[in-house]
Short mmCIF file of C-alpha atoms in Angstrom, two decimals:
data_model
loop_
_atom_site.label_atom_id
_atom_site.label_comp_id
_atom_site.label_asym_id
_atom_site.label_seq_id
_atom_site.Cartn_x
_atom_site.Cartn_y
_atom_site.Cartn_z
CA MET A 12 -0.96 -20.20 7.09
CA LYS A 13 1.89 -19.46 9.49
CA SER A 14 4.17 -16.48 9.94
CA LEU A 15 7.60 -16.51 8.31
CA LYS A 16 9.02 -16.67 11.81
CA ALA A 17 7.06 -19.83 12.64
CA LEU A 18 8.15 -21.32 9.34
CA ASN A 19 11.77 -20.38 10.11
CA HIS A 20 11.86 -18.74 6.69
CA PRO A 21 15.25 -17.13 5.86
CA LEU A 22 13.54 -13.75 5.38
CA SER A 23 12.21 -13.88 8.92
CA ARG A 24 15.73 -12.84 9.91
CA VAL A 25 16.31 -9.12 9.45
CA GLU A 26 19.95 -9.54 8.47
CA GLN A 27 18.76 -11.55 5.47
CA GLU A 28 16.21 -8.90 4.53
CA ILE A 29 18.77 -6.14 4.88
CA ALA A 30 21.28 -8.08 2.78
CA VAL A 31 18.69 -8.07 -0.02
CA LEU A 32 17.73 -4.45 0.54
CA ASP A 33 21.35 -3.26 0.57
CA GLN A 34 21.73 -4.25 -3.08
CA PRO A 35 21.53 -1.30 -5.50
CA VAL A 36 18.82 -1.47 -8.15
CA GLU A 37 20.47 -1.09 -11.57
CA GLY A 38 23.31 0.64 -9.74
CA LYS A 39 20.96 3.10 -8.04
CA THR A 40 20.40 3.63 -4.32
CA PHE A 41 17.76 5.56 -2.41
CA GLU A 42 20.52 7.45 -0.64
CA GLY A 43 21.87 8.52 -4.03
CA PHE A 44 18.51 9.90 -5.12
CA LEU A 45 18.25 11.91 -1.87
CA GLN A 46 21.76 13.24 -2.38
CA GLU A 47 20.81 14.56 -5.81
CA GLN A 48 17.99 16.48 -4.15
CA ALA A 49 20.21 17.68 -1.28
CA LEU A 50 17.89 15.77 1.07
CA PHE A 51 20.56 13.46 2.44
CA PRO A 52 20.92 12.92 5.32
CA LEU A 53 17.16 12.88 5.64
CA LYS A 54 16.07 14.89 8.66
CA PRO A 55 12.75 15.16 10.48
CA THR A 56 10.68 18.31 10.08
CA THR A 57 8.51 17.77 13.15
CA ILE A 58 7.15 15.02 15.39
CA ASP A 59 3.39 15.21 14.94
CA ILE A 60 2.58 11.52 14.83
CA LEU A 61 3.32 8.85 17.39
CA GLN A 62 2.66 5.52 15.71
CA ILE A 63 2.50 2.79 18.30
CA ASN A 64 2.72 -0.84 17.29
CA MET A 65 0.82 -2.64 20.03
CA GLY A 66 2.00 -6.07 19.00
CA LYS A 67 2.46 -8.60 16.26
CA MET A 68 -0.47 -10.75 17.32
CA CYS A 69 -3.20 -10.82 14.69
CA ASN A 70 -6.21 -12.94 13.77
CA GLN A 71 -5.18 -12.78 10.10
CA VAL A 72 -2.08 -13.87 8.18
CA CYS A 73 -2.05 -11.56 5.15
CA LYS A 74 0.31 -12.49 2.35
CA HIS A 75 1.78 -9.01 2.07
CA CYS A 76 2.16 -8.23 5.79
CA HIS A 77 5.36 -6.31 6.51
CA VAL A 78 4.98 -7.10 10.22
CA ASP A 79 4.83 -10.88 9.66
CA ALA A 80 1.90 -10.76 12.06
CA GLY A 81 -0.42 -13.64 12.85
CA PRO A 82 -2.01 -15.75 15.56
CA ASP A 83 1.33 -17.42 16.23
CA ARG A 84 3.05 -14.12 17.08
CA LYS A 85 2.95 -13.50 20.81
CA GLU A 86 4.95 -10.27 20.99
CA ILE A 87 2.62 -7.61 22.41
CA MET A 88 3.13 -4.32 24.24
CA THR A 89 2.97 -4.45 28.03
CA ARG A 90 1.01 -2.00 30.18
CA GLU A 91 4.34 -0.75 31.54
CA THR A 92 5.48 0.25 28.04
CA MET A 93 2.09 1.86 27.43
CA GLN A 94 2.63 3.90 30.61
CA HIS A 95 5.85 5.23 29.08
CA CYS A 96 3.92 6.14 25.91
CA LEU A 97 1.34 7.97 28.04
CA GLU A 98 4.12 9.96 29.71
CA VAL A 99 5.32 11.14 26.29
CA ILE A 100 1.77 12.01 25.22
CA ARG A 101 1.28 13.91 28.48
CA LYS A 102 4.49 15.94 28.23
CA HIS A 103 4.74 16.61 24.49
CA THR A 104 2.47 17.98 21.80
CA ILE A 105 1.58 14.96 19.74
CA LYS A 106 -1.16 15.71 17.21
CA THR A 107 -1.90 12.13 16.18
CA ILE A 108 -1.61 8.86 18.05
CA ASP A 109 -1.73 6.06 15.51
CA LEU A 110 -2.32 2.58 16.95
CA THR A 111 -1.33 -0.33 14.79
CA GLY A 112 -0.24 -3.96 15.01
CA GLY A 113 -0.93 -6.87 14.27
CA ALA A 114 -4.45 -6.37 15.44
CA PRO A 115 -4.06 -3.79 18.21
CA GLU A 116 -7.47 -4.71 19.60
CA MET A 117 -6.09 -8.14 20.60
CA ASN A 118 -3.80 -6.53 23.16
CA PRO A 119 -5.63 -7.02 26.49
CA ASP A 120 -4.75 -3.45 27.53
CA PHE A 121 -5.98 -1.89 24.28
CA ARG A 122 -9.14 -0.33 25.71
CA TRP A 123 -7.42 0.78 28.90
CA PHE A 124 -4.72 2.47 26.82
CA ILE A 125 -7.22 4.41 24.73
CA GLU A 126 -9.16 5.51 27.82
CA GLU A 127 -5.92 6.75 29.36
CA ILE A 128 -4.95 8.64 26.20
CA ARG A 129 -8.35 10.32 26.09
CA ALA A 130 -8.00 11.23 29.79
CA ILE A 131 -4.82 13.10 28.84
CA THR A 132 -5.96 14.69 25.60
CA GLN A 133 -9.35 15.38 24.10
CA THR A 134 -7.89 17.08 21.05
CA ALA A 135 -5.28 14.67 19.69
CA ALA A 136 -6.50 12.44 16.90
CA ILE A 137 -6.41 8.76 17.79
CA ILE A 138 -6.24 6.39 14.84
CA VAL A 139 -6.83 2.68 15.14
CA ARG A 140 -5.66 0.57 12.21
CA CYS A 141 -8.40 -2.01 12.43
CA ASN A 142 -8.28 -5.06 10.16
CA LEU A 143 -12.14 -5.19 10.28
CA THR A 144 -12.42 -8.96 10.76
CA ILE A 145 -11.40 -8.61 14.41
CA ILE A 146 -14.74 -6.90 15.04
CA VAL A 147 -16.62 -10.09 14.10
CA ALA A 148 -13.96 -12.58 15.28
CA ASN A 149 -15.35 -13.04 18.78
CA PRO A 150 -18.36 -11.69 20.74
CA LYS A 151 -15.99 -9.80 23.03
CA TYR A 152 -15.12 -7.56 20.07
CA TYR A 153 -18.66 -6.95 18.82
CA ASP A 154 -18.94 -3.67 20.71
CA LEU A 155 -15.72 -2.23 19.24
CA PRO A 156 -17.65 0.15 16.94
CA GLU A 157 -19.41 1.63 19.99
CA PHE A 158 -16.13 1.82 21.88
CA PHE A 159 -14.46 3.58 18.94
CA LYS A 160 -17.37 6.01 18.72
CA LYS A 161 -17.27 6.82 22.45
CA HIS A 162 -13.60 7.80 22.22
CA ARG A 163 -13.85 9.49 18.80
CA ILE A 164 -11.36 7.11 17.22
CA GLU A 165 -10.52 7.46 13.54
CA VAL A 166 -10.81 4.00 12.06
CA VAL A 167 -8.47 3.10 9.22
CA SER A 168 -9.08 -0.30 7.68
CA SER A 169 -7.51 -2.30 4.90
CA LEU A 170 -9.72 -3.48 2.11
CA PRO A 171 -7.54 -4.23 -0.90
CA TYR A 172 -10.41 -4.56 -3.32
CA PHE A 173 -14.17 -4.38 -3.63
CA SER A 174 -14.48 -8.06 -4.50
CA ALA A 175 -14.00 -11.26 -2.51
CA VAL A 176 -11.59 -12.89 -4.95
CA LYS A 177 -8.85 -10.28 -4.70
CA THR A 178 -9.38 -9.46 -1.04
CA ASP A 179 -9.33 -13.09 0.06
CA ALA A 180 -6.31 -13.83 -2.14
CA GLN A 181 -4.32 -11.29 -0.15
CA ARG A 182 -5.88 -11.42 3.31
CA GLY A 183 -7.23 -14.96 3.65
CA GLU A 184 -10.28 -17.04 2.83
CA GLY A 185 -13.53 -15.42 3.91
CA VAL A 186 -11.96 -12.09 4.86
CA PHE A 187 -13.99 -10.05 2.38
CA GLY A 188 -17.34 -11.28 3.69
CA LYS A 189 -16.32 -10.67 7.31
CA SER A 190 -14.95 -7.24 6.41
CA ILE A 191 -18.27 -6.27 4.84
CA ARG A 192 -20.10 -7.36 8.00
CA ALA A 193 -17.71 -5.30 10.13
CA LEU A 194 -18.13 -2.30 7.83
CA GLU A 195 -21.91 -2.62 8.20
CA MET A 196 -21.46 -2.55 11.99
CA LEU A 197 -19.24 0.52 11.77
CA ASN A 198 -21.72 2.26 9.45
CA ALA A 199 -24.55 1.36 11.81
CA VAL A 200 -23.07 3.48 14.61
CA GLY A 201 -22.31 6.33 12.21
CA TYR A 202 -18.77 5.62 10.99
CA GLY A 203 -18.25 6.87 7.45
CA VAL A 204 -21.70 8.45 7.40
CA ALA A 205 -21.79 12.05 6.17
CA ASP A 206 -21.84 14.68 8.95
CA SER A 207 -21.51 12.07 11.72
CA GLY A 208 -18.04 13.30 12.63
CA LEU A 209 -16.94 9.66 12.79
CA THR A 210 -14.18 8.95 10.31
CA LEU A 211 -13.83 5.64 8.53
CA ASN A 212 -11.03 5.52 5.99
CA LEU A 213 -10.16 2.50 3.90
CA VAL A 214 -6.73 1.43 2.70
CA TYR A 215 -6.11 0.02 -0.75
CA ASN A 216 -2.88 -1.76 -1.43
CA PRO A 217 -2.27 -3.81 -4.56
CA SER A 218 -2.86 -7.55 -4.43
CA GLY A 219 0.30 -8.37 -6.35
CA ALA A 220 3.52 -7.01 -7.79
CA PHE A 221 2.22 -3.71 -9.10
CA LEU A 222 1.81 -0.16 -7.86
CA PRO A 223 -1.39 1.57 -6.81
CA GLY A 224 -3.02 3.85 -9.35
CA SER A 225 -4.62 7.23 -8.78
CA GLN A 226 -5.96 7.51 -5.23
CA GLN A 227 -8.78 9.77 -6.38
CA GLU A 228 -9.95 7.47 -9.14
CA LEU A 229 -9.70 4.32 -7.00
CA GLU A 230 -11.65 6.07 -4.25
CA GLN A 231 -14.44 6.84 -6.71
CA GLN A 232 -14.53 3.21 -7.82
CA PHE A 233 -14.53 1.88 -4.25
CA LYS A 234 -17.28 4.28 -3.18
CA LYS A 235 -19.52 3.29 -6.07
CA LYS A 236 -18.90 -0.46 -5.83
CA LEU A 237 -19.26 -0.66 -2.05
CA ALA A 238 -22.36 1.54 -2.03
CA ASP A 239 -24.06 -0.21 -4.96
CA GLY A 240 -23.08 -3.73 -3.93
CA TYR A 241 -23.29 -3.64 -0.16
CA GLY A 242 -24.68 -0.27 0.95
CA ILE A 243 -21.33 0.56 2.61
CA VAL A 244 -20.14 4.15 2.99
CA PHE A 245 -16.76 5.48 4.05
CA ASN A 246 -14.86 8.77 4.07
CA ALA A 247 -11.63 8.40 2.11
CA LEU A 248 -9.51 5.76 0.45
CA PHE A 249 -5.77 5.74 1.10
CA THR A 250 -3.64 4.09 -1.55
CA ILE A 251 -0.54 2.49 -0.08
CA THR A 252 2.36 0.98 -1.99
CA ASN A 253 3.55 -2.40 -0.75
CA LEU A 254 7.10 -2.11 0.55
CA PRO A 255 9.54 -4.94 -0.10
CA ILE A 256 9.76 -6.13 3.50
CA SER A 257 9.00 -9.40 5.25
CA ARG A 258 6.15 -11.40 3.67
CA TYR A 259 5.78 -9.09 0.69
CA LEU A 260 9.51 -9.38 0.04
CA ALA A 261 9.21 -13.17 0.34
CA TYR A 262 6.33 -13.08 -2.16
CA LEU A 263 8.30 -10.91 -4.60
CA MET A 264 11.30 -13.20 -4.44
CA SER A 265 9.44 -16.50 -4.64
CA SER A 266 7.30 -15.28 -7.54
CA GLY A 267 10.29 -13.94 -9.49
CA ASN A 268 8.96 -10.39 -9.35
CA TYR A 269 11.54 -8.78 -7.07
CA GLU A 270 13.83 -7.20 -9.67
CA ASN A 271 11.03 -5.87 -11.85
CA TYR A 272 9.18 -4.48 -8.86
CA MET A 273 12.24 -2.69 -7.53
CA GLU A 274 13.01 -1.29 -10.99
CA LYS A 275 9.45 -0.05 -11.17
CA LEU A 276 9.73 1.65 -7.78
CA VAL A 277 13.01 3.29 -8.77
CA SER A 278 11.78 4.45 -12.17
CA ALA A 279 8.68 5.94 -10.51
CA TYR A 280 10.75 7.96 -7.99
CA ASN A 281 9.00 11.25 -7.30
CA PRO A 282 11.15 14.01 -5.77
CA VAL A 283 8.10 15.75 -4.31
CA ALA A 284 7.05 12.54 -2.56
CA ALA A 285 10.58 12.27 -1.19
CA MET A 286 10.16 15.63 0.51
CA ASN A 287 6.89 14.52 2.07
CA VAL A 288 7.80 11.07 3.39
CA MET A 289 5.98 10.38 6.64
CA CYS A 290 9.10 9.45 8.61
CA ARG A 291 9.90 13.17 8.66
CA SER A 292 6.95 13.78 10.97
CA THR A 293 6.57 10.44 12.76
CA ILE A 294 8.10 8.39 15.52
CA SER A 295 7.25 4.71 15.49
CA VAL A 296 7.18 2.81 18.78
CA GLY A 297 7.74 -0.94 18.76
CA TRP A 298 5.84 -3.41 20.93
CA ASP A 299 8.86 -3.50 23.24
CA GLY A 300 9.14 0.30 23.47
CA PHE A 301 12.05 0.87 21.12
CA LEU A 302 11.81 3.84 18.75
CA TYR A 303 12.07 3.81 14.97
CA ASP A 304 11.72 6.21 12.04
CA CYS A 305 8.72 4.29 10.70
CA ASP A 306 6.89 0.99 11.02
CA PHE A 307 8.99 -0.45 8.19
CA ASN A 308 12.31 0.42 9.82
CA GLN A 309 10.82 -1.06 12.98
CA MET A 310 10.33 -4.39 11.28
CA LEU A 311 13.91 -4.20 10.01
CA GLU A 312 14.99 -3.45 13.60
CA LEU A 313 16.69 -0.23 12.52
CA LYS A 314 16.40 1.86 15.68
CA VAL A 315 16.47 5.66 15.55
CA THR A 316 19.94 7.13 15.41
CA ALA A 317 19.31 9.28 18.51
CA PRO A 318 21.83 7.58 20.83
CA ASP A 319 20.19 8.40 24.18
CA SER A 320 16.61 8.24 22.97
CA GLN A 321 16.17 4.80 21.51
CA HIS A 322 13.43 3.71 23.89
CA ILE A 323 10.14 5.37 24.77
CA LYS A 324 11.17 5.56 28.45
CA ASP A 325 14.20 7.64 27.42
CA TRP A 326 12.29 10.02 25.08
CA ASN A 327 14.41 13.05 24.24
CA SER A 328 12.69 15.40 21.83
CA GLU A 329 15.80 17.36 21.00
CA GLN A 330 17.76 14.27 20.00
CA LEU A 331 14.84 12.87 18.04
CA HIS A 332 14.44 16.13 16.13
CA GLN A 333 18.12 16.19 15.28
CA ARG A 334 18.43 12.55 14.27
CA GLU A 335 19.25 11.30 10.80
CA ILE A 336 16.53 9.07 9.40
CA ILE A 337 17.80 5.67 8.30
CA VAL A 338 17.10 4.97 4.63
CA LYS A 339 17.52 1.85 2.54
CA GLN A 340 16.18 0.54 -0.75
CA HIS A 341 12.73 -0.22 0.72
CA CYS A 342 12.25 3.55 1.04
CA PHE A 343 11.67 3.69 -2.74
CA GLY A 344 8.21 2.33 -1.89
CA CYS A 345 7.28 5.60 -0.18
CA THR A 346 8.50 7.80 -3.04
CA ALA A 347 7.09 6.01 -6.08
CA GLY A 348 4.41 7.68 -8.15
CA SER A 349 2.13 9.80 -6.01
CA GLY A 350 4.04 8.75 -2.91
CA SER A 351 2.86 6.48 -0.14
CA SER A 352 2.35 6.79 3.58
CA CYS A 353 0.09 5.41 6.27
CA GLY A 354 -2.23 8.25 5.24
CA GLY A 355 -2.12 7.30 1.56
CA ALA A 356 -0.62 9.29 -1.33
CA THR A 357 1.64 12.18 -0.31
CA THR A 358 1.52 14.40 -3.40
CA MET B 28 17.22 -18.75 -26.51
CA LYS B 29 17.00 -16.12 -29.22
CA THR B 30 13.55 -14.78 -29.99
CA TYR B 31 12.17 -11.86 -31.93
CA TYR B 32 10.50 -10.56 -28.76
CA ASN B 33 12.54 -9.95 -25.61
CA PRO B 34 10.62 -8.61 -22.58
CA GLU B 35 13.68 -6.57 -21.62
CA ASP B 36 13.32 -4.59 -24.85
CA LEU B 37 10.17 -2.92 -23.52
CA LYS B 38 12.38 -0.90 -21.18
CA LYS B 39 14.27 0.41 -24.22
CA PHE B 40 11.17 1.85 -25.84
CA GLY B 41 11.96 5.31 -24.50
CA LYS B 42 15.33 5.19 -26.23
CA ILE B 43 14.09 4.96 -29.81
CA GLY B 44 15.02 8.63 -30.11
CA GLU B 45 18.61 7.52 -30.33
CA PHE B 46 18.13 7.05 -34.09
CA GLN B 47 15.61 9.84 -34.74
CA LYS B 48 15.16 12.24 -31.85
CA SER B 49 12.70 14.88 -32.99
CA MET B 50 10.07 12.40 -34.18
CA ALA B 51 10.47 10.30 -31.03
CA ASP B 52 10.12 13.39 -28.84
CA LYS B 53 6.94 14.38 -30.66
CA PHE B 54 5.57 10.84 -30.44
CA PHE B 55 6.19 10.52 -26.70
CA ALA B 56 4.77 13.96 -25.99
CA TYR B 57 1.66 12.98 -27.94
CA TYR B 58 1.57 9.55 -26.27
CA GLY B 59 1.73 11.11 -22.83
CA GLU B 60 -1.06 13.54 -23.61
CA VAL B 61 -3.28 10.81 -25.04
CA PHE B 62 -3.21 8.89 -21.77
CA GLN B 63 -3.94 11.88 -19.57
CA GLU B 64 -7.29 12.04 -17.84
CA GLY B 65 -9.66 13.73 -20.29
CA ALA B 66 -13.19 13.11 -21.51
CA LEU B 67 -12.28 9.50 -20.78
CA THR B 68 -10.77 8.48 -17.47
CA ALA B 69 -7.21 7.18 -17.36
CA ARG B 70 -8.68 3.83 -16.34
CA GLU B 71 -10.98 3.69 -19.38
CA LYS B 72 -8.06 4.58 -21.64
CA SER B 73 -5.98 1.82 -20.10
CA LEU B 74 -8.68 -0.76 -20.87
CA ILE B 75 -8.96 0.53 -24.45
CA ALA B 76 -5.16 0.25 -24.76
CA LEU B 77 -5.31 -3.29 -23.42
CA ALA B 78 -7.94 -4.26 -25.97
CA VAL B 79 -6.02 -2.64 -28.83
CA ALA B 80 -2.82 -4.34 -27.65
CA HIS B 81 -4.56 -7.66 -28.21
CA ALA B 82 -5.98 -6.57 -31.55
CA VAL B 83 -2.55 -5.58 -32.84
CA GLN B 84 -1.01 -8.54 -30.99
CA CYS B 85 1.82 -6.57 -29.45
CA PRO B 86 3.31 -8.57 -26.54
CA TYR B 87 5.05 -5.50 -25.16
CA CYS B 88 1.78 -3.58 -25.07
CA ILE B 89 -0.07 -6.54 -23.54
CA ASP B 90 2.45 -6.73 -20.68
CA ALA B 91 2.45 -2.97 -20.18
CA TYR B 92 -1.31 -2.47 -20.22
CA THR B 93 -2.08 -5.56 -18.15
CA VAL B 94 0.01 -4.03 -15.37
CA ASP B 95 -1.37 -0.56 -16.04
CA SER B 96 -4.98 -1.79 -15.96
CA MET B 97 -4.39 -3.57 -12.66
CA GLU B 98 -2.75 -0.48 -11.21
CA LYS B 99 -5.80 1.50 -12.18
CA GLY B 100 -8.03 -0.87 -10.24
CA CYS B 101 -9.41 -3.04 -13.05
CA ASP B 102 -10.11 -6.66 -12.21
CA GLU B 103 -9.60 -9.77 -14.29
CA GLU B 104 -13.22 -9.88 -15.45
CA GLN B 105 -13.11 -6.33 -16.77
CA MET B 106 -9.80 -6.93 -18.49
CA MET B 107 -11.03 -10.12 -20.15
CA GLU B 108 -14.19 -8.33 -21.30
CA ALA B 109 -11.97 -5.69 -22.91
CA VAL B 110 -10.09 -8.44 -24.77
CA HIS B 111 -13.41 -9.90 -25.90
CA VAL B 112 -14.32 -6.51 -27.32
CA ALA B 113 -11.09 -6.64 -29.35
CA ALA B 114 -11.85 -10.22 -30.40
CA ALA B 115 -15.42 -9.34 -31.35
CA ILE B 116 -14.28 -6.47 -33.54
CA ARG B 117 -11.53 -8.55 -35.13
CA GLY B 118 -13.91 -11.46 -35.72
CA GLY B 119 -16.66 -9.13 -36.84
CA ALA B 120 -14.29 -7.44 -39.25
CA SER B 121 -13.73 -10.80 -40.98
CA LEU B 122 -17.35 -11.78 -40.90
CA VAL B 123 -18.68 -8.49 -42.21
CA HIS B 124 -16.55 -9.06 -45.31
CA SER B 125 -18.59 -12.17 -45.92
CA THR B 126 -21.24 -9.85 -47.30
CA GLN B 127 -18.82 -9.15 -50.15
CA MET B 128 -18.41 -12.89 -50.66
CA MET B 129 -22.17 -13.32 -50.60
CA ASN B 130 -22.60 -10.49 -53.08
CA LYS B 131 -20.09 -12.08 -55.41
CA VAL B 132 -21.65 -15.53 -55.06
CA LYS B 133 -25.03 -14.09 -55.95
CA GLU B 134 -23.55 -12.12 -58.81
CA ILE B 135 -22.07 -15.15 -60.51
CA SER B 136 -24.71 -17.69 -59.62
CA MET B 137 -27.76 -18.64 -61.70
#
């Protein structure tokens, strides 16, 4: 399977995606919902999280990927851009550094970057969004669990279901089996094990055109099934709603589910979730150093509205704090039901 | 094509109060409470609803509780087993009446 970009798919062009996402759903817009709550324009509350997308290169080609990542994507962050990120981490109080991709581990400077971050701060949380299969993809990655442990990385990994059929349908043939092997390796060094201090969180996102159910209940199911079936333990399950961007948008449209899915997101709008959206406390850094309100806006190439602080090398906290967050119809994905963020439900 | 069942009508279910508000309000309040987490989990209730939907052969309910069951983390095998429970009870309900037939046969036979 290739990326939409490699296939020259119309939705690989952001102007096409935005043209779709600019259409109101039954006459309703996300902006309109925020206005009713006096939340528009949406403003940040703080900048606690720096989410850094280290590149679009990935060993998997998941059907729902909003990054359109894959082996054929060569866009990765340079060491120079990482140096700019380190400057920001050095000078500002960032509580969480959240490394994502693609598969961030495939960036040749990944380990160097983490070592440099830890040299600056021992207290900030460092999250790596690890797709699991990378750990068993090549012998050079086999020691990743030990590396993560040494630097007290929080590992967050997608596992859309506790069976091979559903997981492989979304993430590719054989992914479930490899993910279980990787989880065993993470467990073996202490990740997810009670009182180890090593956090392993899993991410559930629906394998289709439906919303995630109760995070608490799904977590209970996952814990029981993975423990009983495979002896796997983990800390928490994050439920994440699929946002209608890139490959997931292409799936929704080609399967005829787009309108129903959007109506479902709109009808499930939760005002409390709207107050807690993660873009209010996050800055997302693209592989090329540009700044965005979130990873989704990054993929839509909607740069932050801070005019003199659109790139990591030009970081200006004051402007970033005062910016207006860009919202479009995809934002309904973060406010549906119990809310959705990179840390799971928000209410 | 005109049909008796239109999937779009499911979205209008909440508007049945247009013709009789107080009863609809009471029904939906009751309905909402029934599906709350209780002695049974919301997931278990969804599977029961899916099975009943098949027993009463309501296409709206089948659509709604297929989605709901999937949202609550049920897989295809679990959902099909729920439908088999409905089928077993429906089939069993016919078959158990055969005892009446057997009784009658024996009553009128030499």
